[in-house]
Coordinates of C-alpha atoms in Angstrom, one line a residue:
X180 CA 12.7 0.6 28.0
X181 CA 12.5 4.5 27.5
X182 CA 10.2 6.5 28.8
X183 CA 8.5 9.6 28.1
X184 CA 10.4 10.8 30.5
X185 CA 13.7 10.2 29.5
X186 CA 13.6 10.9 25.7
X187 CA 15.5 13.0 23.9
X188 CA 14.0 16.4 23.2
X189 CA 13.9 18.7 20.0
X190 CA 12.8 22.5 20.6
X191 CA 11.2 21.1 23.7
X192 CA 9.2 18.2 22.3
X193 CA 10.2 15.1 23.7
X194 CA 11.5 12.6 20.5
X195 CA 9.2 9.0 20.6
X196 CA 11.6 6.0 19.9
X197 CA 10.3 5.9 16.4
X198 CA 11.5 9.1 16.0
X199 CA 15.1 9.0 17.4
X200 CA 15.3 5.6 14.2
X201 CA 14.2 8.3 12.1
X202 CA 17.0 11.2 13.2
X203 CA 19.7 8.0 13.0
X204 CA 18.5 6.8 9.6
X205 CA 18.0 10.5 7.9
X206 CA 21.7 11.5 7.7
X207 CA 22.3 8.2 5.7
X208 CA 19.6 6.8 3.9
X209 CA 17.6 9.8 2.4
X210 CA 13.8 8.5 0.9
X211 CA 13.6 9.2 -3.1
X212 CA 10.9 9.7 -4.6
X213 CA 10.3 9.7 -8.6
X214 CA 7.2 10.5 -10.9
X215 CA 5.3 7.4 -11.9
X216 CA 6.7 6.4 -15.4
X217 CA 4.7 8.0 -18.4
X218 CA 2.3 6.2 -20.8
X219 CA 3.0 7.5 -24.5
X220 CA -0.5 8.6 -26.7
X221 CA 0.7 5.9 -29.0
X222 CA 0.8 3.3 -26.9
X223 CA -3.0 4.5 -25.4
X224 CA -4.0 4.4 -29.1
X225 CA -2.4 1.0 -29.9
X226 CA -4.3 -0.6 -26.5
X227 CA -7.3 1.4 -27.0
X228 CA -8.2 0.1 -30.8
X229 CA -7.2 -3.4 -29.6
X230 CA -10.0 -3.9 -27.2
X231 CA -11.7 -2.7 -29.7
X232 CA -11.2 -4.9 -32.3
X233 CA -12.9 -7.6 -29.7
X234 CA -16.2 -8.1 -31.1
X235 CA -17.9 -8.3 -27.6
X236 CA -16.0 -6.0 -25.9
X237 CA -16.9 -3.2 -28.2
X238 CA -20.7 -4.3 -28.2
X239 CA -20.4 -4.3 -24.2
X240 CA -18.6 -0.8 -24.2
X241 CA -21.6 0.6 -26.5
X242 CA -24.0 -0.7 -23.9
X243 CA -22.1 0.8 -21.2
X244 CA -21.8 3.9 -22.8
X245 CA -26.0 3.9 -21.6
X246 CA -24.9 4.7 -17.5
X247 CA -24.8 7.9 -16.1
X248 CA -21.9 8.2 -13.8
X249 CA -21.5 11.6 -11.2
X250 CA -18.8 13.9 -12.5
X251 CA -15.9 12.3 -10.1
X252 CA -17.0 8.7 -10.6
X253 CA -16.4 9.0 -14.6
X254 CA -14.0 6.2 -15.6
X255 CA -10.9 7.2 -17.0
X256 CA -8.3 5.8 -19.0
X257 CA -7.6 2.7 -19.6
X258 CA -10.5 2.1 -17.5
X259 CA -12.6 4.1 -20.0
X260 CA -11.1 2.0 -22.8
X261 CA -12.7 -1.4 -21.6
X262 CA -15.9 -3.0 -21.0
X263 CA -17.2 -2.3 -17.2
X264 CA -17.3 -5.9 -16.5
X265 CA -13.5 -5.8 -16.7
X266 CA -13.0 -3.5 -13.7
X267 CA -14.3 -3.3 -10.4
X268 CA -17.5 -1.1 -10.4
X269 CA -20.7 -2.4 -10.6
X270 CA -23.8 -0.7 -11.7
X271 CA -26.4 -2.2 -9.2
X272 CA -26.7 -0.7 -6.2
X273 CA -28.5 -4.1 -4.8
X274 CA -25.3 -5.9 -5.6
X275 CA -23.4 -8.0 -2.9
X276 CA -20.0 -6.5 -3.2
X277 CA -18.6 -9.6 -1.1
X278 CA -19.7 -12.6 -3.0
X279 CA -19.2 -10.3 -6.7
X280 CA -15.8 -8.8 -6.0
X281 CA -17.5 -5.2 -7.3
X282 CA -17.0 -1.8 -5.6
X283 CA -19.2 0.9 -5.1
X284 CA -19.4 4.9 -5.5
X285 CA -15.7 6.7 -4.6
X286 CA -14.1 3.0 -3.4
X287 CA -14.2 1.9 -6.9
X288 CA -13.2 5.1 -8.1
X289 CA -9.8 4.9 -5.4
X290 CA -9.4 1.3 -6.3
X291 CA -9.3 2.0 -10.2
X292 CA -6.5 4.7 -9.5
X293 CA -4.3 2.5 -7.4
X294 CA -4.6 -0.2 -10.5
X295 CA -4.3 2.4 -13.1
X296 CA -1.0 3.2 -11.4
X297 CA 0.3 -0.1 -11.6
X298 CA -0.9 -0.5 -14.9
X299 CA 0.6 2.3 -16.3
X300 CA 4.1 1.3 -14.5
X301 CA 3.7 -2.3 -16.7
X302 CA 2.9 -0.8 -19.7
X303 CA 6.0 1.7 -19.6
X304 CA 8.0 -1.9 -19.2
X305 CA 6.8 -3.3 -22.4
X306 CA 7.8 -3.5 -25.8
X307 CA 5.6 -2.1 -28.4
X308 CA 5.8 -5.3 -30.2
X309 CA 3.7 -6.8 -26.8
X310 CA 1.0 -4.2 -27.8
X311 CA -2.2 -5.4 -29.9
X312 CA -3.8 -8.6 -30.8
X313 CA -2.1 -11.9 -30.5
X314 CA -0.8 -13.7 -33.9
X315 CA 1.3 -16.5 -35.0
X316 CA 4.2 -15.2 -34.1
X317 CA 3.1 -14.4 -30.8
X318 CA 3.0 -18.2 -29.7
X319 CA 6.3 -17.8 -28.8
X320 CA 8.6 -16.2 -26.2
X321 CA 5.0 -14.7 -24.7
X322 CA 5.8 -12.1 -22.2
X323 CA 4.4 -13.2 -18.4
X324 CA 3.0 -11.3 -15.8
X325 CA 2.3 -12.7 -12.6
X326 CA -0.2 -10.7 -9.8
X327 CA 0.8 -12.1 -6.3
X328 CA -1.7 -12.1 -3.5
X329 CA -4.1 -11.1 -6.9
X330 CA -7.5 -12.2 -4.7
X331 CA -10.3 -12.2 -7.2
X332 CA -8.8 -10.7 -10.3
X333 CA -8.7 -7.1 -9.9
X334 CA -5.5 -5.9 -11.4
X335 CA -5.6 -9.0 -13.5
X336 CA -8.8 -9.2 -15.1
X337 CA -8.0 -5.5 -17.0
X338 CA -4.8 -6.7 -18.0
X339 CA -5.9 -9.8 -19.5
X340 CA -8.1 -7.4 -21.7
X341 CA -5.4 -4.4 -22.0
X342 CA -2.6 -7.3 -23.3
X343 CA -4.6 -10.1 -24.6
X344 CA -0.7 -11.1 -26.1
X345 CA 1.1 -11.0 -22.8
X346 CA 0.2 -14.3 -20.0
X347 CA -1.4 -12.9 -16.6
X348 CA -1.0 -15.3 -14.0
X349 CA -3.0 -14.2 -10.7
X350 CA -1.9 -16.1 -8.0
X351 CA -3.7 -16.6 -4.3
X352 CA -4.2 -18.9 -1.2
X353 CA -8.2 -18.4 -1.6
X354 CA -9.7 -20.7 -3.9
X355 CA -13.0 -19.0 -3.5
X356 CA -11.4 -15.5 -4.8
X357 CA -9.5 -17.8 -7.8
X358 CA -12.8 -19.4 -8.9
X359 CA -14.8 -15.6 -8.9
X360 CA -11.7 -14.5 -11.2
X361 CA -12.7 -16.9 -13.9
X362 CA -16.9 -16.3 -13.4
X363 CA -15.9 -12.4 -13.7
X364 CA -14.3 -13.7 -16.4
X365 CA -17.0 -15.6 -18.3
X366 CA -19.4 -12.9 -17.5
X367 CA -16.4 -10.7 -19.1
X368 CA -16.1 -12.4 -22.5
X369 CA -19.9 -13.6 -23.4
X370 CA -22.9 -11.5 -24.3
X371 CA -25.0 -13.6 -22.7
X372 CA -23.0 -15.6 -20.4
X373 CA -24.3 -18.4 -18.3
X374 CA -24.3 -17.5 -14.7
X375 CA -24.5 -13.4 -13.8
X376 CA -22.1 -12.9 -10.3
X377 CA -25.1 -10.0 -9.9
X378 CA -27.3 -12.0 -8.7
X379 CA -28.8 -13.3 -5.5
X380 CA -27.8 -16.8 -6.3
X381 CA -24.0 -16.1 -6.2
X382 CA -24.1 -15.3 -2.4
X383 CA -23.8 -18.0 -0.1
X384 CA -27.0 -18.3 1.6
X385 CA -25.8 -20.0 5.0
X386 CA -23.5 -17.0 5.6
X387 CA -26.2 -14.1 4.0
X388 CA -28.5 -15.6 7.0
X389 CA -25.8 -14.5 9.1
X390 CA -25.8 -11.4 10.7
X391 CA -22.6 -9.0 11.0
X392 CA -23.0 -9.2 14.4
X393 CA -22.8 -12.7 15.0
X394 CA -20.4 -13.3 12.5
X395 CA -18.1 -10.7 14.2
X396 CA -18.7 -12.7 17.4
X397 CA -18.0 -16.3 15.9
X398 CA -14.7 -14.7 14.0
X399 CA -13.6 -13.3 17.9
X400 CA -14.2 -16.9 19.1
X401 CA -11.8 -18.4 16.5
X402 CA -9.2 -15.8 17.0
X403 CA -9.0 -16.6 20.4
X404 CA -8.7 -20.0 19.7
X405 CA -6.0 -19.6 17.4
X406 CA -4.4 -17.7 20.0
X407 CA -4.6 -20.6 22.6
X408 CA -3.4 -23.1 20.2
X409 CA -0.9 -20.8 18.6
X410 CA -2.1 -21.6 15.6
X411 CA -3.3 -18.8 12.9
X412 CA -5.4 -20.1 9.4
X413 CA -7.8 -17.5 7.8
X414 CA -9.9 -15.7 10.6
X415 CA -12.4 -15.0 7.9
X416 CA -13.3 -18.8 6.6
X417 CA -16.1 -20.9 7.9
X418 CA -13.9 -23.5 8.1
X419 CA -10.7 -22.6 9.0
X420 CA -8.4 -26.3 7.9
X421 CA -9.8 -25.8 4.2
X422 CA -7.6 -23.0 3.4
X423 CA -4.0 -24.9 4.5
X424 CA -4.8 -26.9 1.4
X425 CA -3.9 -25.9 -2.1
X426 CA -3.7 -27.1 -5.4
X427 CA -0.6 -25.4 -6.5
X428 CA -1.6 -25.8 -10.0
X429 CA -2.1 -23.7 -12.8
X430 CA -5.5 -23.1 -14.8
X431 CA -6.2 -21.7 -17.7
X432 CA -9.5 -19.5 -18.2
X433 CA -11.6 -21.1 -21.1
X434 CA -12.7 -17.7 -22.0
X435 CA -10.4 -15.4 -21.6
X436 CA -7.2 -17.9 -22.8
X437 CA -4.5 -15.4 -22.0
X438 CA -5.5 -15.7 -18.4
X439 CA -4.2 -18.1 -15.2
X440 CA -4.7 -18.9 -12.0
X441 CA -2.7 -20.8 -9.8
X442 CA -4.1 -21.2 -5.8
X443 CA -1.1 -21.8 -3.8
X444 CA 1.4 -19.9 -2.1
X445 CA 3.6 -17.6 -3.2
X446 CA 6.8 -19.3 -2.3
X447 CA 5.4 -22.2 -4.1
X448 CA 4.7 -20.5 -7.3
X449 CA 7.7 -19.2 -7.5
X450 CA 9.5 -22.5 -7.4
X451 CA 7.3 -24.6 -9.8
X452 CA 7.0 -21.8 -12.2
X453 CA 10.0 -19.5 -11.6
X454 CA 10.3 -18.0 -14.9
X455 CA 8.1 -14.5 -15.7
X456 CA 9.1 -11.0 -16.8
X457 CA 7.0 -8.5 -14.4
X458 CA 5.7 -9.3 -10.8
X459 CA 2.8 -7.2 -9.5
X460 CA 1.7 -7.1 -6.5
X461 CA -1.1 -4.5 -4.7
X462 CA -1.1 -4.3 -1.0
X463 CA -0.2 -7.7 -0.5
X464 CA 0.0 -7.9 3.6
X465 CA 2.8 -7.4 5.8
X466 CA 5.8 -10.0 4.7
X467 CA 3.9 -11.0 1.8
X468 CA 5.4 -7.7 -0.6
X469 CA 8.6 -8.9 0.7
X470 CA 7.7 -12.7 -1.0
X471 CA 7.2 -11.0 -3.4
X472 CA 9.5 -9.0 -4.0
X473 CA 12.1 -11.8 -3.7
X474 CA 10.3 -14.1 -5.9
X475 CA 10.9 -11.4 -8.5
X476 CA 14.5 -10.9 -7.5
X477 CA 15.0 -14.9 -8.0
X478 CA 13.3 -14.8 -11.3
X479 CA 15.3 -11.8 -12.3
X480 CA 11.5 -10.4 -13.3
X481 CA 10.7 -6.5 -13.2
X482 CA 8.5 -5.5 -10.5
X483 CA 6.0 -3.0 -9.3
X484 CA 4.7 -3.1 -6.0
X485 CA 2.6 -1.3 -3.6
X486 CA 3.1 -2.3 -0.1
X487 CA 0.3 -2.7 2.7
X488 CA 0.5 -3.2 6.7
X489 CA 3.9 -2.2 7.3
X490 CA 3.0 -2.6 11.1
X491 CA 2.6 -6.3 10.7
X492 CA 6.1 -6.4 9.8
X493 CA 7.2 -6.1 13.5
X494 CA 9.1 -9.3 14.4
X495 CA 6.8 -9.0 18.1
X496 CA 3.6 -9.6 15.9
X497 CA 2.4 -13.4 14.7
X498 CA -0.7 -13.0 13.5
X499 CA -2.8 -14.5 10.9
X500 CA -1.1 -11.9 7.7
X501 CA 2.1 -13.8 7.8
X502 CA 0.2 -17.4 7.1
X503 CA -1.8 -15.7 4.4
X504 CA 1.1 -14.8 2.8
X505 CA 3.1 -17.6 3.5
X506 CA 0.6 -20.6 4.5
X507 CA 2.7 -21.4 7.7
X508 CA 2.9 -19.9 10.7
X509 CA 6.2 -18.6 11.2
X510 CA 7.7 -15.3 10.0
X511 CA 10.2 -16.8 7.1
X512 CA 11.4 -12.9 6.4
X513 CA 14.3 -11.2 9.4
X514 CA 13.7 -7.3 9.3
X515 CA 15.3 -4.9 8.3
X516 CA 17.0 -6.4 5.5
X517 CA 19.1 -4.2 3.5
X518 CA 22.8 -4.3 4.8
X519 CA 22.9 -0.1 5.4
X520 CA 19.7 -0.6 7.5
X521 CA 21.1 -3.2 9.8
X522 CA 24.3 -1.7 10.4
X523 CA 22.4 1.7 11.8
X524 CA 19.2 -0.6 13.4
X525 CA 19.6 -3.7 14.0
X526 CA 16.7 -6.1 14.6
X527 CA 15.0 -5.6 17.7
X528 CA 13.0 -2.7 19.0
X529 CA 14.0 0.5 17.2
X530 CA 13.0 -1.6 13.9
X531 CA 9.7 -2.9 15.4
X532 CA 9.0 1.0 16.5
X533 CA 9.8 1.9 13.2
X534 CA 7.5 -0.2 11.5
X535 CA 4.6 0.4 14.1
X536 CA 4.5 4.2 13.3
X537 CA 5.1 3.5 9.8
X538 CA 1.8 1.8 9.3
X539 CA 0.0 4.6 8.7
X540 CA -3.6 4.6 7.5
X541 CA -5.4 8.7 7.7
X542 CA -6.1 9.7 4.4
X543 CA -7.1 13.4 5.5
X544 CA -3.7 14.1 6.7
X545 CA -1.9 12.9 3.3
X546 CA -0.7 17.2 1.9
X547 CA -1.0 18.5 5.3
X548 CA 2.1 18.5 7.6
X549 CA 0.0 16.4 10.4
X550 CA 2.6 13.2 10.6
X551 CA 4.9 14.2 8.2
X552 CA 7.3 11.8 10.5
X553 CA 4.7 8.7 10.4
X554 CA 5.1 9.1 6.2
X555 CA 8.5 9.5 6.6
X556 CA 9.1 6.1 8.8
X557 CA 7.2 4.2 5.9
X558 CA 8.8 6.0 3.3
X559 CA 12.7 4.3 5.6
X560 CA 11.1 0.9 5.4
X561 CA 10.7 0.7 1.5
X562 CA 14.1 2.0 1.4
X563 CA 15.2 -0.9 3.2
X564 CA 13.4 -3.0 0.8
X565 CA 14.9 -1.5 -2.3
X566 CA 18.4 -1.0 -1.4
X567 CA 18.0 -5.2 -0.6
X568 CA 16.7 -5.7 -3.9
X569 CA 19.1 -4.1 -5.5
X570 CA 22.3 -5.3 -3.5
X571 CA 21.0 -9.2 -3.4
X572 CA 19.5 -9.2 -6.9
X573 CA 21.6 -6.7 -8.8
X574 CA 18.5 -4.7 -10.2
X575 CA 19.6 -2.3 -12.7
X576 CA 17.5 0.6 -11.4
X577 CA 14.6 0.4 -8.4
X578 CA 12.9 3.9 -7.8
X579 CA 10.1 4.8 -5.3
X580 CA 6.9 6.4 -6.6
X581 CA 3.0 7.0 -5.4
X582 CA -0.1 6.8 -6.4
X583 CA -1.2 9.3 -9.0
X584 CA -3.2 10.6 -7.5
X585 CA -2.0 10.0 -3.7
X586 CA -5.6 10.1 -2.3
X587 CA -5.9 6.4 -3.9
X588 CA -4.9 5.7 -0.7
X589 CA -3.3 5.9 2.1
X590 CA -0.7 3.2 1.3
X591 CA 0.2 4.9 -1.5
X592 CA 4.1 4.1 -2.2
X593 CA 4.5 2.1 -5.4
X594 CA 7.9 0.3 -5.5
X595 CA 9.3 -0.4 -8.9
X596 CA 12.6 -2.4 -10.1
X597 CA 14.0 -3.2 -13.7
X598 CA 16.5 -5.7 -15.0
X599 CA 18.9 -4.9 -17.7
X600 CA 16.5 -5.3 -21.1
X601 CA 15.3 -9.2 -21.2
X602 CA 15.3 -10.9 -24.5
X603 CA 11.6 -10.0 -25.3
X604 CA 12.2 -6.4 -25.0
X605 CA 11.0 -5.6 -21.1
X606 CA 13.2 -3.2 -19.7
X607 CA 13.2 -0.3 -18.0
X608 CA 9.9 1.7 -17.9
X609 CA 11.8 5.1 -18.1
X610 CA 13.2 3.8 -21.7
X611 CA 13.3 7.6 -23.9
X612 CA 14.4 10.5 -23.6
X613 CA 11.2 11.8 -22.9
X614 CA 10.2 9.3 -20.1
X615 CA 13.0 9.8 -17.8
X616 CA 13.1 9.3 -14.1
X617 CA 12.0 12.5 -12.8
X618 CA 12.3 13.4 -9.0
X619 CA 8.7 13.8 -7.4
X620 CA 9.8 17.2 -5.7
X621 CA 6.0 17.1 -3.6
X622 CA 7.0 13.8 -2.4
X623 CA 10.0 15.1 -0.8
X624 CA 7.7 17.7 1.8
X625 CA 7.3 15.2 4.6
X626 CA 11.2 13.9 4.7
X627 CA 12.1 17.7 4.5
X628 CA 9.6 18.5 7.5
X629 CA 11.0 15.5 9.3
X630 CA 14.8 16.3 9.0
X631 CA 14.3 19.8 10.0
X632 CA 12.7 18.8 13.4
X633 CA 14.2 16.2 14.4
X634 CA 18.2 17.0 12.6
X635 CA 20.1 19.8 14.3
X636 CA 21.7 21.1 11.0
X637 CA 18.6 23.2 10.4
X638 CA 18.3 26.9 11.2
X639 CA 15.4 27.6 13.9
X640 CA 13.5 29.5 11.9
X641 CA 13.4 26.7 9.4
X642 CA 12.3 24.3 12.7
X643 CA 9.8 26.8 13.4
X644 CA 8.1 26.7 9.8
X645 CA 8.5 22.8 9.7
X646 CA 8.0 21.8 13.6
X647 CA 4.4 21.4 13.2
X648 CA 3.8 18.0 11.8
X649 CA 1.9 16.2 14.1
X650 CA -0.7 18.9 14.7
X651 CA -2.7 21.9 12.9
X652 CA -1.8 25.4 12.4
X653 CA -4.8 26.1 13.6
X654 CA -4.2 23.3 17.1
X655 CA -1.3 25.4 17.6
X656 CA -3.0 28.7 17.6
X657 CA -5.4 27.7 19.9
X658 CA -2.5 26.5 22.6
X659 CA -0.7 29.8 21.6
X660 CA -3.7 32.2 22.6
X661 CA -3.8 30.2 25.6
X662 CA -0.2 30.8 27.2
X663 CA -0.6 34.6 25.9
X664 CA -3.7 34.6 27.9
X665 CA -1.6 33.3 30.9
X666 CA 0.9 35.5 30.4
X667 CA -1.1 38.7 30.6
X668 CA -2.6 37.2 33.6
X669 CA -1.4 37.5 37.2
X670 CA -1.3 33.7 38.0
X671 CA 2.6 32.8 38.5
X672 CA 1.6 29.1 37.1
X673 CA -1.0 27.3 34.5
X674 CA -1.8 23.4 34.8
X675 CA -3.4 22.1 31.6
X676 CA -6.5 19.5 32.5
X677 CA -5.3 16.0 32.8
X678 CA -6.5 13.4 29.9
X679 CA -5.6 15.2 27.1
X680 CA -3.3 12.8 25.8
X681 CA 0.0 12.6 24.9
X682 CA -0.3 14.6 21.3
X683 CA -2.0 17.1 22.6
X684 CA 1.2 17.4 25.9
X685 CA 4.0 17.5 23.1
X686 CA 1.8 20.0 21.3
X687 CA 1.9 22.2 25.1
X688 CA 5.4 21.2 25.0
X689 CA 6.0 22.5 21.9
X690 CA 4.6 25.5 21.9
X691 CA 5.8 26.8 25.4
X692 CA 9.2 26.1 24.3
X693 CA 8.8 28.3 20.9
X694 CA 7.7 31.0 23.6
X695 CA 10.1 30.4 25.4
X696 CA 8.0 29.9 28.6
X697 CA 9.0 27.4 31.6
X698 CA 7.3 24.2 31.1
X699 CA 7.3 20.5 32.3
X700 CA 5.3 17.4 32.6
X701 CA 3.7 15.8 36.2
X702 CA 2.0 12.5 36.7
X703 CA 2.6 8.7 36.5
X704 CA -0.3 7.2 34.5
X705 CA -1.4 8.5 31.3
X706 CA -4.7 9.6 32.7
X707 CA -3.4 11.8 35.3
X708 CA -0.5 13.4 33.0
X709 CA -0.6 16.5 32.2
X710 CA 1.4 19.9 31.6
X711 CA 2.4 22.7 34.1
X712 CA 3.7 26.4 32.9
X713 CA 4.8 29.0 35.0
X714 CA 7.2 32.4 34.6
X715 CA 9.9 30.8 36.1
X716 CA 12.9 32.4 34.0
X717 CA 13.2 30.3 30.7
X718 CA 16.6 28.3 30.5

């Protein structure tokens, strides 16, 4: 195995593993990104009047209209167009957000922008003659959506409301979240409905008693069970055999009737009930996009995706993600998959490197050039998946977008693929003139930070500008002052304190080479490691 010793250096810095994948891949597989697809004012008005013309959604948006939200938690379109019981947020602060489903504060504001994305990818898909209340004519040839790995209706619930004449399937392994889709539901579509998910009588009482600490300690227990018997169900459920059985049949809400569930597996699904127009799925774990994403491809459906755990991807890892998205315990998916991506890394460890540092999760870092090469190794891996979408499945277009706005989160690429137009009109949701595929130029900052550092076809002043991305301007000023101060000093040599760690060495590294000062690195464990300068003529 290579060591930190023996990598390859750029302007000094010694190159991780991850990034010597991401200098191979750069030259020949360059990450696109594109604009999110527009939604037309038409279309906003057409969907906005339609909820409205729902008796009890308009009297619960006038009662809504009574809460006070802070200036950044104000609901915005379509979110703003719907009744609150329809989206995530919740207006009681006593509220049990995990037995209701409901966020709080500035997580329900992210959440709603990473569905609003989504949503506004399927409705650029659609027909205008999807748009509006359902009517005779409708009964046929309805246009299906399907939300993979959907949980407890959170993408699905506002598009049951948005497209009361399209079919929303929401499919999951958790019949606990299934059965909370269709309450949420009921509480969704009656003024005064029956049960109220609010209240204390919807939490389970045996695990309220229960305190976070001792469930933490009893979830540790059954993890390393599982990890004895090599055997991984849900870590989270009390009993952890109930979930390994499933229905796989679909229900249909009694109150919202444009609404399904079906509690299986993905695979599953997509065999009994192959046939939709648009697959969804947000942040479905690890493998599970890439079920996904070929459960679309064999349906010849549209999709519009938004990856999650890219780390779990790693073919050393079998943990409890790939049952969740599979319900077995082996890894059905080999990585990478697109034939461009194995020729230049095959599977083995450059792909498992790539996928570690890929799985990237700081949201304060996200326009700063901190990482810029962490981004960049995700933004390879849904390359992989789209050029294998396209060559297996013969998409007619698949694009790579984010979050609008990317602070949604930090997972924030959306994949999206179209067919040729289907028979019921969904097509491409770049479909005028004035809706094109635009390039994201933002987007493009961290692969252009990357290729400059790490590519020799740059100029060094360009390296200089862009060298920075896995530390502060400000880190790097600090260091500088620090060899100027050394400099100006009579001392022929400088050792930096040991336990620093190894960001904070290739950061030394970095800047000592820029300076053009004699540097290098002593001691065998990472405690003891550390950097040594001296005025030792620079080579």
């Amino acid at each position: 195995m290579t060591t930190e010793n023996t990598l390859p250096t750029r302007n000094g810095v010694r190159l991780r593993l991850f990034e010597q994948v991401v200098g191979e891949l750069l030259p020949k597989v360059r990450p696109t990104y594109s604009k999110l697809p527009a939604i037309d004012e038409e279309v906003k008005q057409i969907i906005t009047s339609s909820v409205q013309e729902n008796e009890i959604f308009s009297k619960k948006m006038e009662e809504d209209t009574n809460i006070k939200w802070k200036e950044e938690e104000e609901p915005e379109w379509p979110f703003a167009a719907m009744p609150l019981d329809a989206g995530v947020r919740h207006t009681s602060n006593s509220t049990n957000t995990r037995t209701t489903g409901k966020l709080k504060g500035m997580r329900a504001v992210k959440k709603e922008w990473q569905l609003r994305s989504l949503i506004q990818c399927v409705l650029a898909m659609l027909p205008q003659s999807a748009l509006g209340q359902p009517d005779e004519d409708n009964e046929t040839n309805k246009i299906r959506i399907v939300d993979f790995a959907g949980g407890s209706g959170h993408l699905a619930l506002p598009l049951s409301v948005l497209l009361p004449k399209c079919e929303i399937v929401l499919v999951d392994l958790k019949e606990a979240s299934l059965d909370l889709a269709f309450v949420k539901a009921k509480k969704l579509a009656n003024l005064n409905p029956a049960v109220d998910i609010d209240k204390e009588e919807m939490s389970d009482p045996e695990e309220e008693s229960i305190s976070r600490k001792e469930r933490n300690k009893r979830r540790k227990k059954l993890r390393r069970k599982m990890k004895k018997t090599n055997d991984y169900p849900s870590v989270t459920t009390k009993d952890p055999e109930a979930v390994t059985i499933h229905e796989n049949v679909l229900k249909q809400s009694e109150d919202l009737p444009n609404l399904f569930t079906y509690h299986g597996s993905i695979q599953n699904y997509a065999e009994e009930h192959g046939q939709f127009d648009i697959g969804l799925g947000l942040h479905a774990c690890g493998e599970a996009t890439d079920l996904v994403l070929r459960a679309c491809g064999k349906a010849k459906a549209n999709f519009v995706v938004s990856p999650c755990c890219v780390g779990k991807l790693s073919q050393q890892k079998r943990n409890p993600y790939i049952y969740h998205a599979t319900a077995a315990n082996e890894a059905t998916i080999s990585y990478p998959q697109s034939s461009m991506f194995c020729t230049i890394i095959p599977k083995g460890e450059k792909f498992d490197a790539l996928a570690k540092a890929a799985d990237y999760g700081e949201m304060e870092n996200l326009r700063t050039p901190r990482n810029a090469s962490r981004r960049t190794a995700k933004s390879l891996l849904e390359m992989d998946r789209l050029l294998y979408m396209k060559e297996t499945y013969g998409y007619d277009d698949v694009v790579l977008c984010r979050f609008d706005p990317w602070e949604a989160s930090a997972k924030n690429d959306v994949l999206v693929g179209w067919m040729k137009v289907r028979d019921n009109g969904v097509g491409s949701p770049y479909k005028d003139l004035d809706n094109q595929v635009q390039t994201c130029e933002e987007c493009y900052r961290d692969v252009d930070m990357t290729m400059s550092q790490l590519l020799d076809n740059h100029s060094s002043e360009e390296k200089r500008e862009n060298t920075c991305f896995d530390w502060s301007k400000e880190e790097e000023n600090i260091i500088e002052k620090q060899l100027e101060e050394f400099l100006e000093s009579p001392d022929f040599t400088f050792t930096f304190p040991t336990g620093m760690g190894k960001r904070k060495r290739r950061l030394i590294h970095h800047t000592a080479e820029r300076m053009r000062i004699h540097h290098y690195s002593i001691g065998d464990k990472n405690s003891e490691k550390t950097v040594i300068v001296d005025k030792k003529e620079f080579v």
